Coordinates of C-alpha atoms in Angstrom, one line a residue:
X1 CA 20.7 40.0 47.1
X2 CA 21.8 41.0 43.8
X3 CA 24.1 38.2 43.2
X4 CA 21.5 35.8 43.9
X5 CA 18.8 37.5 40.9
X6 CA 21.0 36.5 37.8
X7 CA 21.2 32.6 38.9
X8 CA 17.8 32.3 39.5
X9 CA 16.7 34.0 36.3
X10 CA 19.1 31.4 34.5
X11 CA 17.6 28.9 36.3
X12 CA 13.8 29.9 35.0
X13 CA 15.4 30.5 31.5
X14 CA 16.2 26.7 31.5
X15 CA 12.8 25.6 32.8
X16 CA 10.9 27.7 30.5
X17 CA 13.6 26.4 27.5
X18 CA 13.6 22.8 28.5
X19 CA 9.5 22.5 28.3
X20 CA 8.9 23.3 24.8
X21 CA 6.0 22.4 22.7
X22 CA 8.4 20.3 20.0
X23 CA 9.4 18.0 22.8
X24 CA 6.1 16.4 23.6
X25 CA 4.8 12.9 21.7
X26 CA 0.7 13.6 20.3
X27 CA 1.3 10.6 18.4
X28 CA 0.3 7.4 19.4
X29 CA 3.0 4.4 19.7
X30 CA 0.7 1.5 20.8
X31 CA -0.4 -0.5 18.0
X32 CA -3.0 -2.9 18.1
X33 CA -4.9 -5.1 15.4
X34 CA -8.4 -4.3 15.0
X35 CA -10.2 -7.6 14.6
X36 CA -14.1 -7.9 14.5
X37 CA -16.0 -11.7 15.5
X38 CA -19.3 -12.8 13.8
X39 CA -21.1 -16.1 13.0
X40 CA -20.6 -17.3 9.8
X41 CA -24.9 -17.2 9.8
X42 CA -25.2 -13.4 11.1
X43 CA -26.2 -14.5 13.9
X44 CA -25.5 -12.6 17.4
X45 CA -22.7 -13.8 19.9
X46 CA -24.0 -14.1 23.0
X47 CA -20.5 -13.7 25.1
X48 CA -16.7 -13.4 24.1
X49 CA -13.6 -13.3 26.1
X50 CA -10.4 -13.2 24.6
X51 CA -6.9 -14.2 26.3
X52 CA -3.8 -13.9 25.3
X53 CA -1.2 -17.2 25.6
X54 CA 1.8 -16.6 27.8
X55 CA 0.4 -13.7 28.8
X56 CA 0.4 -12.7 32.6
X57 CA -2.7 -10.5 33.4
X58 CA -6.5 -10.5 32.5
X59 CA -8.1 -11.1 29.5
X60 CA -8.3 -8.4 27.0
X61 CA -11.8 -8.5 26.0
X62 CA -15.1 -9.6 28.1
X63 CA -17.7 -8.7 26.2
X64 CA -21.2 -10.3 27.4
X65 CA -23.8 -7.6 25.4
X66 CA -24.8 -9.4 22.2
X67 CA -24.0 -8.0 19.1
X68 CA -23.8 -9.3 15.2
X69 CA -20.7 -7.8 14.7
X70 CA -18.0 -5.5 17.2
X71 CA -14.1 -4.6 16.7
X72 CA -11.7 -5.6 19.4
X73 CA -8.6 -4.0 19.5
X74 CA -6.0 -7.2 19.9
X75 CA -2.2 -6.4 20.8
X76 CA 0.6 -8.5 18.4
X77 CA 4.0 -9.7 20.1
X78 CA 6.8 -7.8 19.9
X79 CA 9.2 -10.7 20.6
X80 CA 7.9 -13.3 18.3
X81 CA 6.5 -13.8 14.8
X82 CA 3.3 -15.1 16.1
X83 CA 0.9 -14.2 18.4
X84 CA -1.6 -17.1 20.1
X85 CA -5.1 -15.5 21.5
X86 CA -7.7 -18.4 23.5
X87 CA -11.5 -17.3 22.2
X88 CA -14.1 -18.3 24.1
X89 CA -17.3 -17.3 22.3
X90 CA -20.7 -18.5 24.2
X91 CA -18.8 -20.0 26.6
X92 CA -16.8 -22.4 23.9
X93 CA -13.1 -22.1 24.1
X94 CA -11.4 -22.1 20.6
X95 CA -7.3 -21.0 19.2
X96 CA -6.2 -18.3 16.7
X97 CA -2.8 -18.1 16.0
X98 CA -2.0 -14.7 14.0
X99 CA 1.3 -15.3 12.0
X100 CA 3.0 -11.9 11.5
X101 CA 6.5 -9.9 10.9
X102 CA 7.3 -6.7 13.0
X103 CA 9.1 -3.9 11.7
X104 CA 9.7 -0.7 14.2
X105 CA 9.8 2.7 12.8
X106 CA 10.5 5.8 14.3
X107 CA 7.6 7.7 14.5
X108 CA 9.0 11.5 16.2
X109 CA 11.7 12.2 17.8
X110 CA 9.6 13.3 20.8
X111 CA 8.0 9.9 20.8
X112 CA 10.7 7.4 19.8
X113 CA 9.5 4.3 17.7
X114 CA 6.6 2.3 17.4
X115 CA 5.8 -1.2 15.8
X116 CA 4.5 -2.1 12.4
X117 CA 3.1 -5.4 11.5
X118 CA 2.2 -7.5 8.7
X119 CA 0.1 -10.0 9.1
X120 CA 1.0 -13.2 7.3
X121 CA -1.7 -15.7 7.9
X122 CA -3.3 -17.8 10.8
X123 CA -4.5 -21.4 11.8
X124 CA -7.1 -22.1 14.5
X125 CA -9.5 -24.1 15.8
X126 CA -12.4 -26.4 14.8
X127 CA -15.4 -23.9 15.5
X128 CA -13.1 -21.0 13.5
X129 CA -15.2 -20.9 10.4
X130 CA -12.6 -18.6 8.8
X131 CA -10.5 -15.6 8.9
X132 CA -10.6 -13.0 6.2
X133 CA -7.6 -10.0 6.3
X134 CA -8.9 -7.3 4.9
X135 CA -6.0 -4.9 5.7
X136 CA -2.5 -6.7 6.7
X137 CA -0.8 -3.2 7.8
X138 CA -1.2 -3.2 11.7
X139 CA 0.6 -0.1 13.2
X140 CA -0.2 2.6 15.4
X141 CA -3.2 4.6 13.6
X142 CA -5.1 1.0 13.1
X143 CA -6.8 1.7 15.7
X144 CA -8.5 4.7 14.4
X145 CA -10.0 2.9 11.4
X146 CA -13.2 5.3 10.6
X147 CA -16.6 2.8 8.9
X148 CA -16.6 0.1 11.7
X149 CA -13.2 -1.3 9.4
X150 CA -11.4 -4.0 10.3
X151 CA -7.7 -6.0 10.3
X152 CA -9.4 -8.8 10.1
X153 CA -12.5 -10.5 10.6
X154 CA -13.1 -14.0 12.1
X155 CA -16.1 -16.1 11.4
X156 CA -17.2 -18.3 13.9
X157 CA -19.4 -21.9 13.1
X158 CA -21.1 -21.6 16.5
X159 CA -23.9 -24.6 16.5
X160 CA -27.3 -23.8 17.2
X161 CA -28.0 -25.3 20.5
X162 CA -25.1 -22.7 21.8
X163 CA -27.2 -19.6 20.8

């Protein structure tokens, strides 16, 4: 019996070792842009949905409760230099195309690396009033932008007989 007491107390040593406080990841690594969606008049959005091109799943946003003004956090590519989202705002389908570089960083060593963006510029469609970037550093802790603030902010020109 005795020869079986000094294994198993190596064997709880390295269990208690091996699950140490300094090896677990508190930090976030998903990074999203925080973008917000309003009529260039103020007025309310009745509906958005928000897809992603080449994307394989569900649409990241449906979002049917009115509102002048809401963020939406929007995940960037991490293969290409631009990322392509379909809006369809009150049941109008329009393009933005967010051009951006990617950079990863290592965040911990317990959580390995993350990406950081900066955003470059867009294009879109007709009813895309405009887009204003009001902060062009997109990395993990965007998301956690305290005020209601923003990546960036897309105006819409929605015509009256749609609201």
């Amino acid at each position: 019996m005795k020869k079986y007491i000094l294994p198993l107390l190596v064997v709880l040593l390295a269990i208690v070792v091996s699950c140490s406080e300094a090896d677990r990841c508190y930090d976030s690594t998903d990074t999203y842009l925080m973008a917000k969606f309003i009529d260039s008049d103020s007025t309310t959005i009745d509906s958005l949905m928000i897809w992603g091109v080449a994307k394989n799943d569900t649409g990241w946003v449906r979002d049917t409760l009115p509102s002048i003004s809401k963020r939406y956090p929007l995940p960037l590519s991490l293969e290409h230099d631009s990322t392509a989202f379909v809006l369809f705002v009150n049941g109008e389908a329009d393009t933005l195309f967010i051009y951006h570089t990617m950079q990863m960083k290592l965040v911990s060593e317990a959580c390995g690396f993350a990406p950081y963006y900066n955003l470059k510029g867009f294009s879109y469609t007709s009813r895309i009033d405009s887009v204003n970037i009001s902060d062009p550093s997109v990395g993990p802790t965007s998301i956690e932008k305290p005020n209601n603030e923003q990546n960036i902010t897309v105006y819409f020109n929605l015509p009256a007989n749609t609201q």
